[in-house]
CSV table of C-alpha atoms in Angstrom, one decimal:
chain,number,residue,atom,x,y,z
A,1,ALA,CA,70.9,60.1,140.1
A,2,ASN,CA,71.6,61.9,143.4
A,3,VAL,CA,75.2,62.5,142.5
A,4,THR,CA,74.5,64.6,139.4
A,5,ASN,CA,72.2,67.0,141.0
A,6,LEU,CA,74.3,67.2,144.2
A,7,ILE,CA,77.3,68.3,142.1
A,8,ARG,CA,75.0,70.8,140.2
A,9,TRP,CA,73.7,72.2,143.5
A,10,GLN,CA,77.1,72.6,145.1
A,11,SER,CA,78.4,74.2,141.9
A,12,HIS,CA,75.5,76.6,141.7
A,13,ARG,CA,75.8,77.6,145.4
A,14,HIS,CA,79.5,78.5,144.8
A,15,VAL,CA,79.0,80.3,141.4
A,16,VAL,CA,76.0,82.4,142.6
A,17,ARG,CA,78.1,83.9,145.4
A,18,GLN,CA,80.6,85.4,142.9
A,19,SER,CA,80.7,89.2,142.5
A,20,TRP,CA,78.6,91.1,140.0
A,21,PRO,CA,81.6,91.7,137.6
A,22,PHE,CA,82.1,88.0,137.4
A,23,PHE,CA,78.7,87.6,135.7
A,24,GLN,CA,79.2,90.7,133.6
A,25,ASN,CA,82.4,89.3,132.1
A,26,ASP,CA,80.9,86.1,130.8
A,27,PHE,CA,77.8,84.8,129.1
A,28,ALA,CA,75.0,83.7,131.4
A,29,GLY,CA,74.1,80.8,129.1
A,30,ARG,CA,77.7,79.6,129.1
A,31,LEU,CA,77.9,79.8,132.9
A,32,ALA,CA,74.6,77.9,133.3
A,33,SER,CA,75.8,75.3,130.7
A,34,ARG,CA,79.0,74.6,132.6
A,35,VAL,CA,77.1,74.2,135.9
A,36,LYS,CA,74.6,71.9,134.3
A,37,GLU,CA,76.9,69.7,132.2
A,38,THR,CA,79.7,69.2,134.8
A,39,GLY,CA,77.6,67.2,137.2
A,40,TYR,CA,76.5,64.7,134.5
A,41,ALA,CA,80.0,64.4,133.0
A,42,LEU,CA,81.6,63.8,136.3
A,43,ARG,CA,79.1,61.0,137.2
A,44,GLU,CA,79.6,59.4,133.8
A,45,SER,CA,83.4,59.5,134.1
A,46,VAL,CA,83.3,57.6,137.4
A,47,VAL,CA,80.7,55.0,136.4
A,48,THR,CA,82.2,54.3,133.0
A,49,SER,CA,85.7,54.0,134.5
A,50,ILE,CA,84.6,51.4,137.0
A,51,ASN,CA,82.8,49.4,134.3
A,52,ALA,CA,85.5,49.6,131.7
A,53,VAL,CA,88.5,48.9,133.9
A,54,TRP,CA,86.8,46.1,135.9
A,55,GLY,CA,85.4,44.4,132.8
A,56,ILE,CA,88.7,44.2,130.8
A,57,CYS,CA,90.7,43.2,133.9
A,58,VAL,CA,88.5,40.3,134.9
A,59,TYR,CA,87.9,38.9,131.5
A,60,GLY,CA,91.5,39.5,130.2
A,61,THR,CA,93.1,37.9,133.3
A,62,GLY,CA,90.7,34.9,133.1
A,63,ALA,CA,91.3,34.3,129.4
A,64,LEU,CA,95.0,34.7,129.8
A,65,GLY,CA,95.0,32.1,132.7
A,66,LEU,CA,92.9,29.6,130.8
A,67,LEU,CA,95.1,29.7,127.7
A,68,ALA,CA,98.3,29.6,129.7
A,69,THR,CA,97.1,26.4,131.4
A,70,VAL,CA,96.6,24.7,128.0
A,71,ASP,CA,99.9,26.0,126.4
A,72,TRP,CA,101.9,29.0,127.4
A,73,ARG,CA,102.5,29.9,123.7
A,74,LEU,CA,98.8,30.6,123.2
A,75,ALA,CA,99.0,33.3,125.8
A,76,VAL,CA,101.9,35.1,124.1
A,77,PRO,CA,99.7,36.9,121.5
A,78,ILE,CA,97.3,38.2,124.2
A,79,MET,CA,100.2,39.4,126.3
A,80,VAL,CA,101.7,41.3,123.4
A,81,TRP,CA,98.3,42.6,122.5
A,82,PHE,CA,97.7,43.9,126.0
A,83,VAL,CA,101.0,45.8,125.9
A,84,CYS,CA,100.1,47.4,122.6
A,85,TYR,CA,96.6,48.2,123.8
A,86,ALA,CA,97.9,50.0,126.9
A,87,THR,CA,100.3,51.9,124.7
A,88,LEU,CA,97.6,52.9,122.3
A,89,LEU,CA,95.4,54.2,125.1
A,90,ARG,CA,98.4,56.1,126.6
A,91,ILE,CA,99.0,57.8,123.3
A,92,PHE,CA,95.5,58.6,122.2
A,93,VAL,CA,93.4,59.1,125.4
A,94,PRO,CA,95.2,62.4,126.6
A,95,ARG,CA,94.9,63.8,123.1
A,96,LEU,CA,91.2,62.9,122.9
A,97,ARG,CA,90.7,64.5,126.4
A,98,ASP,CA,92.3,67.8,125.2
A,99,ARG,CA,90.2,67.9,122.0
A,100,SER,CA,87.1,67.1,124.0
A,101,LYS,CA,87.9,70.0,126.3
A,102,ARG,CA,88.1,72.4,123.4
A,103,SER,CA,84.9,70.9,122.0
A,104,ALA,CA,83.1,71.5,125.3
A,105,GLU,CA,84.4,75.1,125.4
A,106,ALA,CA,83.1,75.7,121.8
A,107,ARG,CA,79.8,74.1,122.7
A,108,SER,CA,79.4,76.4,125.7
A,109,MET,CA,80.2,79.4,123.5
A,110,ILE,CA,77.3,78.5,121.2
A,111,ILE,CA,74.9,78.2,124.1
A,112,GLY,CA,76.3,81.5,125.6
A,113,ARG,CA,75.8,83.5,122.4
A,114,ILE,CA,72.3,82.1,121.7
A,115,VAL,CA,71.1,82.7,125.3
A,116,ASP,CA,72.8,86.2,125.2
A,117,SER,CA,70.8,87.0,122.1
A,118,TYR,CA,67.5,85.9,123.6
A,119,THR,CA,68.2,87.7,126.9
A,120,ASN,CA,68.8,91.0,125.1
A,121,ILE,CA,66.1,90.4,122.5
A,122,LEU,CA,64.5,93.9,123.0
A,123,THR,CA,67.8,95.7,122.3
A,124,LEU,CA,68.4,93.5,119.3
A,125,LYS,CA,64.9,94.1,117.8
A,126,LEU,CA,65.3,97.8,118.3
A,127,PHE,CA,68.8,98.5,117.2
A,128,ALA,CA,70.6,95.4,115.7
A,129,LYS,CA,70.8,94.0,112.2
A,130,LEU,CA,69.8,90.4,111.8
A,131,GLU,CA,72.7,89.7,109.5
A,132,ARG,CA,75.2,90.7,112.1
A,133,GLU,CA,73.4,88.7,114.8
A,134,ASP,CA,73.3,85.6,112.5
A,135,ALA,CA,77.0,86.0,111.8
A,136,TYR,CA,77.7,86.3,115.5
A,137,VAL,CA,76.1,82.9,116.3
A,138,GLN,CA,77.2,81.3,113.1
A,139,GLU,CA,80.8,81.9,113.9
A,140,ALA,CA,80.5,80.0,117.1
A,141,VAL,CA,78.6,77.1,115.4
A,142,GLU,CA,81.2,76.8,112.6
A,143,LYS,CA,84.1,76.9,115.2
A,144,HIS,CA,82.5,74.0,117.2
A,145,THR,CA,81.9,72.0,114.0
A,146,SER,CA,85.6,72.4,113.0
A,147,ILE,CA,86.8,71.3,116.5
A,148,PHE,CA,84.4,68.4,116.6
A,149,ARG,CA,85.6,67.2,113.2
A,150,ARG,CA,89.2,67.1,114.4
A,151,GLN,CA,88.0,65.1,117.4
A,152,LEU,CA,86.2,62.6,115.2
A,153,ARG,CA,89.3,62.2,112.9
A,154,MET,CA,91.4,61.2,115.9
A,155,ILE,CA,88.7,58.7,117.1
A,156,THR,CA,88.6,57.3,113.5
A,157,LEU,CA,92.4,56.8,113.5
A,158,PHE,CA,92.2,55.2,117.0
A,159,SER,CA,89.5,52.8,115.8
A,160,ILE,CA,91.5,51.8,112.7
A,161,ILE,CA,94.6,51.0,114.7
A,162,LEU,CA,92.6,49.0,117.3
A,163,SER,CA,90.8,47.0,114.6
A,164,SER,CA,94.1,46.2,113.0
A,165,MET,CA,95.5,45.0,116.4
A,166,ASN,CA,92.4,42.9,116.9
A,167,ALA,CA,92.8,41.2,113.5
A,168,LEU,CA,96.5,40.5,114.2
A,169,LEU,CA,95.6,39.0,117.6
A,170,LEU,CA,93.1,36.6,116.1
A,171,THR,CA,95.4,35.7,113.2
A,172,ALA,CA,98.4,35.1,115.5
A,173,THR,CA,96.4,33.0,118.0
A,174,ALA,CA,94.9,30.9,115.2
A,175,THR,CA,98.3,30.4,113.5
A,176,ILE,CA,100.0,29.3,116.8
A,177,ALA,CA,97.0,27.0,117.7
A,178,LEU,CA,97.1,25.3,114.2
A,179,ALA,CA,100.9,25.0,114.3
A,180,LEU,CA,100.7,23.3,117.7
A,181,TRP,CA,97.8,21.1,116.6
A,182,SER,CA,99.7,20.0,113.5
A,183,HIS,CA,102.6,18.8,115.7
A,184,GLY,CA,100.2,17.0,118.0
A,185,LEU,CA,100.8,19.4,120.9
A,186,LEU,CA,97.2,20.7,121.0
A,187,SER,CA,93.8,19.1,120.8
A,188,VAL,CA,90.9,20.3,118.7
A,189,GLY,CA,89.0,21.1,121.9
A,190,ALA,CA,91.8,23.5,123.0
A,191,ILE,CA,91.6,25.3,119.7
A,192,ALA,CA,87.8,25.5,120.0
A,193,MET,CA,88.4,27.2,123.4
A,194,ALA,CA,91.2,29.5,122.4
A,195,LEU,CA,89.7,31.2,119.4
A,196,PRO,CA,86.3,32.2,121.0
A,197,LEU,CA,88.2,33.5,124.0
A,198,THR,CA,90.4,35.6,121.8
A,199,TRP,CA,87.5,36.8,119.7
A,200,GLN,CA,85.6,37.9,122.9
A,201,ILE,CA,88.7,39.8,124.1
A,202,THR,CA,88.7,41.8,120.8
A,203,THR,CA,85.0,42.5,121.2
A,204,ILE,CA,85.4,43.7,124.8
A,205,ALA,CA,88.4,45.8,123.8
A,206,GLY,CA,86.4,47.7,121.3
A,207,THR,CA,83.7,48.4,123.9
A,208,VAL,CA,86.2,49.3,126.6
A,209,ALA,CA,88.0,51.6,124.1
A,210,GLN,CA,84.7,53.4,123.4
A,211,GLN,CA,84.1,53.7,127.1
A,212,VAL,CA,87.6,55.0,127.9
A,213,THR,CA,87.2,57.5,125.1
A,214,GLY,CA,83.8,58.5,126.6
A,215,VAL,CA,85.5,58.9,130.0
A,216,PHE,CA,88.0,61.4,128.7
A,217,GLU,CA,85.5,63.2,126.7
A,218,ASN,CA,83.5,63.7,129.9
A,219,ILE,CA,86.7,64.6,131.7
A,220,GLY,CA,87.3,67.3,129.1
A,221,THR,CA,83.8,68.6,129.8
A,222,VAL,CA,84.5,68.6,133.6
A,223,GLN,CA,87.8,70.5,133.0
A,224,GLU,CA,86.0,73.1,130.9
A,225,GLY,CA,83.3,73.5,133.6
A,226,MET,CA,86.0,74.0,136.3
A,227,LEU,CA,87.0,77.2,134.5
A,228,THR,CA,83.9,78.6,136.1
A,229,ILE,CA,83.1,76.4,139.1
A,230,ALA,CA,86.7,76.2,140.6
A,231,ARG,CA,87.3,80.0,140.6
A,232,PRO,CA,87.5,81.4,144.1
A,233,VAL,CA,85.0,84.0,145.3
A,234,THR,CA,86.9,87.3,145.1
A,235,LEU,CA,84.5,89.6,146.9
A,236,VAL,CA,84.3,88.4,150.5
A,237,ASP,CA,83.9,90.0,153.9
A,238,LYS,CA,86.9,90.8,156.0
A,239,PRO,CA,87.8,88.1,158.6
A,240,ASP,CA,86.7,90.4,161.5
A,241,ALA,CA,83.6,91.7,159.8
A,242,LYS,CA,80.6,92.2,162.1
A,243,PRO,CA,77.0,91.7,161.2
A,244,LEU,CA,75.5,94.8,159.5
A,245,VAL,CA,73.2,96.7,161.9
A,246,VAL,CA,71.1,99.4,160.2
A,247,THR,CA,69.7,101.9,162.7
A,248,LYS,CA,68.7,104.7,160.3
A,249,GLY,CA,68.5,105.2,156.5
A,250,GLU,CA,71.4,107.6,156.2
A,251,ILE,CA,73.8,107.5,153.2
A,252,ARG,CA,77.2,109.0,153.6
A,253,PHE,CA,80.1,109.4,151.0
A,254,ASP,CA,83.2,110.3,152.9
A,255,ASP,CA,86.0,111.6,150.7
A,256,VAL,CA,85.2,109.1,147.9
A,257,SER,CA,87.4,109.0,144.7
A,258,PHE,CA,86.9,106.8,141.7
A,259,GLY,CA,88.1,106.9,138.1
A,260,TYR,CA,87.9,103.5,136.5
A,261,GLY,CA,91.6,102.8,137.2
A,262,ARG,CA,92.9,106.2,136.0
A,263,GLU,CA,94.9,108.8,137.9
A,264,ALA,CA,92.6,111.7,136.9
A,265,GLY,CA,89.4,110.3,138.3
A,266,LEU,CA,85.9,110.9,137.4
A,267,ILE,CA,85.0,111.4,141.0
A,268,LYS,CA,87.5,113.0,143.4
A,269,GLY,CA,87.2,113.8,147.1
A,270,LEU,CA,83.4,113.6,147.1
A,271,ASN,CA,81.6,114.3,150.4
A,272,LEU,CA,77.8,113.8,150.4
A,273,THR,CA,75.3,113.0,153.1
A,274,VAL,CA,71.7,112.0,152.4
A,275,ARG,CA,69.8,112.1,155.7
A,276,PRO,CA,66.8,109.8,156.5
A,277,GLY,CA,63.7,110.8,154.5
A,278,GLU,CA,65.7,113.3,152.4
A,279,LYS,CA,65.3,113.2,148.6
A,280,ILE,CA,68.4,114.1,146.5
A,281,GLY,CA,68.5,114.8,142.8
A,282,LEU,CA,71.7,114.1,140.9
A,283,VAL,CA,72.0,116.8,138.2
A,284,GLY,CA,74.9,117.2,135.7
A,285,ARG,CA,76.0,116.9,132.1
A,286,SER,CA,76.5,113.6,130.4
A,287,GLY,CA,79.6,111.8,131.7
A,288,ALA,CA,79.7,113.7,135.0
A,289,GLY,CA,79.4,110.4,136.9
A,290,LYS,CA,75.7,110.2,138.0
A,291,PRO,CA,75.3,106.5,137.3
A,292,THR,CA,78.8,105.9,138.6
A,293,LEU,CA,77.9,107.4,141.9
A,294,VAL,CA,74.8,105.1,142.2
A,295,ASN,CA,76.9,102.1,141.2
A,296,LEU,CA,79.4,102.9,143.9
A,297,LEU,CA,76.6,103.1,146.4
A,298,LEU,CA,75.4,99.6,145.3
A,299,ARG,CA,78.9,98.2,145.5
A,300,PHE,CA,78.9,97.6,141.7
């Protein structure tokens, strides 16, 4: 339990130190969703990986060794099945990871748009049309549904192929066992051991496949969260910056120019000094740059 919240805490401490435009350029709900879900997804990826890999390795190796001691031919179907199983995971798991990442992005978009609506509810109630706001959120919901369906289709195909492999494994093992028994090369007790072992491998394989799929679904969530968490802080102090010492409340603009990236700036060569205790009124027509001047003062 500590790991999840430790990751969330470290992620939050990094994200909250980003600049103001960083938060203006994204949904607050989506940012919070990424910070919250990444910790859980990362923990589940690690725990499930250990359980899945350890379980199939221990049981598969043990079953293979037992069958090989009875007759090496009984171990052949399991060896072939393991090769096919590894190939199946190699083909499907990366694709499931990518689709899971897109699903996580779409889910974050839903949360972001809903939270954005609630955060700006006063503006929406005063000026917005409900139909447009409904369409705004509905678009994100429908996109997530479509992406999630594509993910489920791939999981269904994966399950069908795995079930077919399991059926072939059981059939092949039983066929070889009965053929050896009919020629007097295998006892009934060996058959009674081989078939349950093979059956158990197919059962574990289904569980492990679900766990591996879950691992890469969580990895997709982690990758989506890293779009926010792994971004470096762009607004930082200079290496030789000294602690700020305020001795008096004076504000001074010294030859300041600003134009939102344009050559002909909104503010050009401004010099202004506001002395301690002095009250200044900014007066001018709309668009003259009054809020811009205050935003520059606040480093926004």
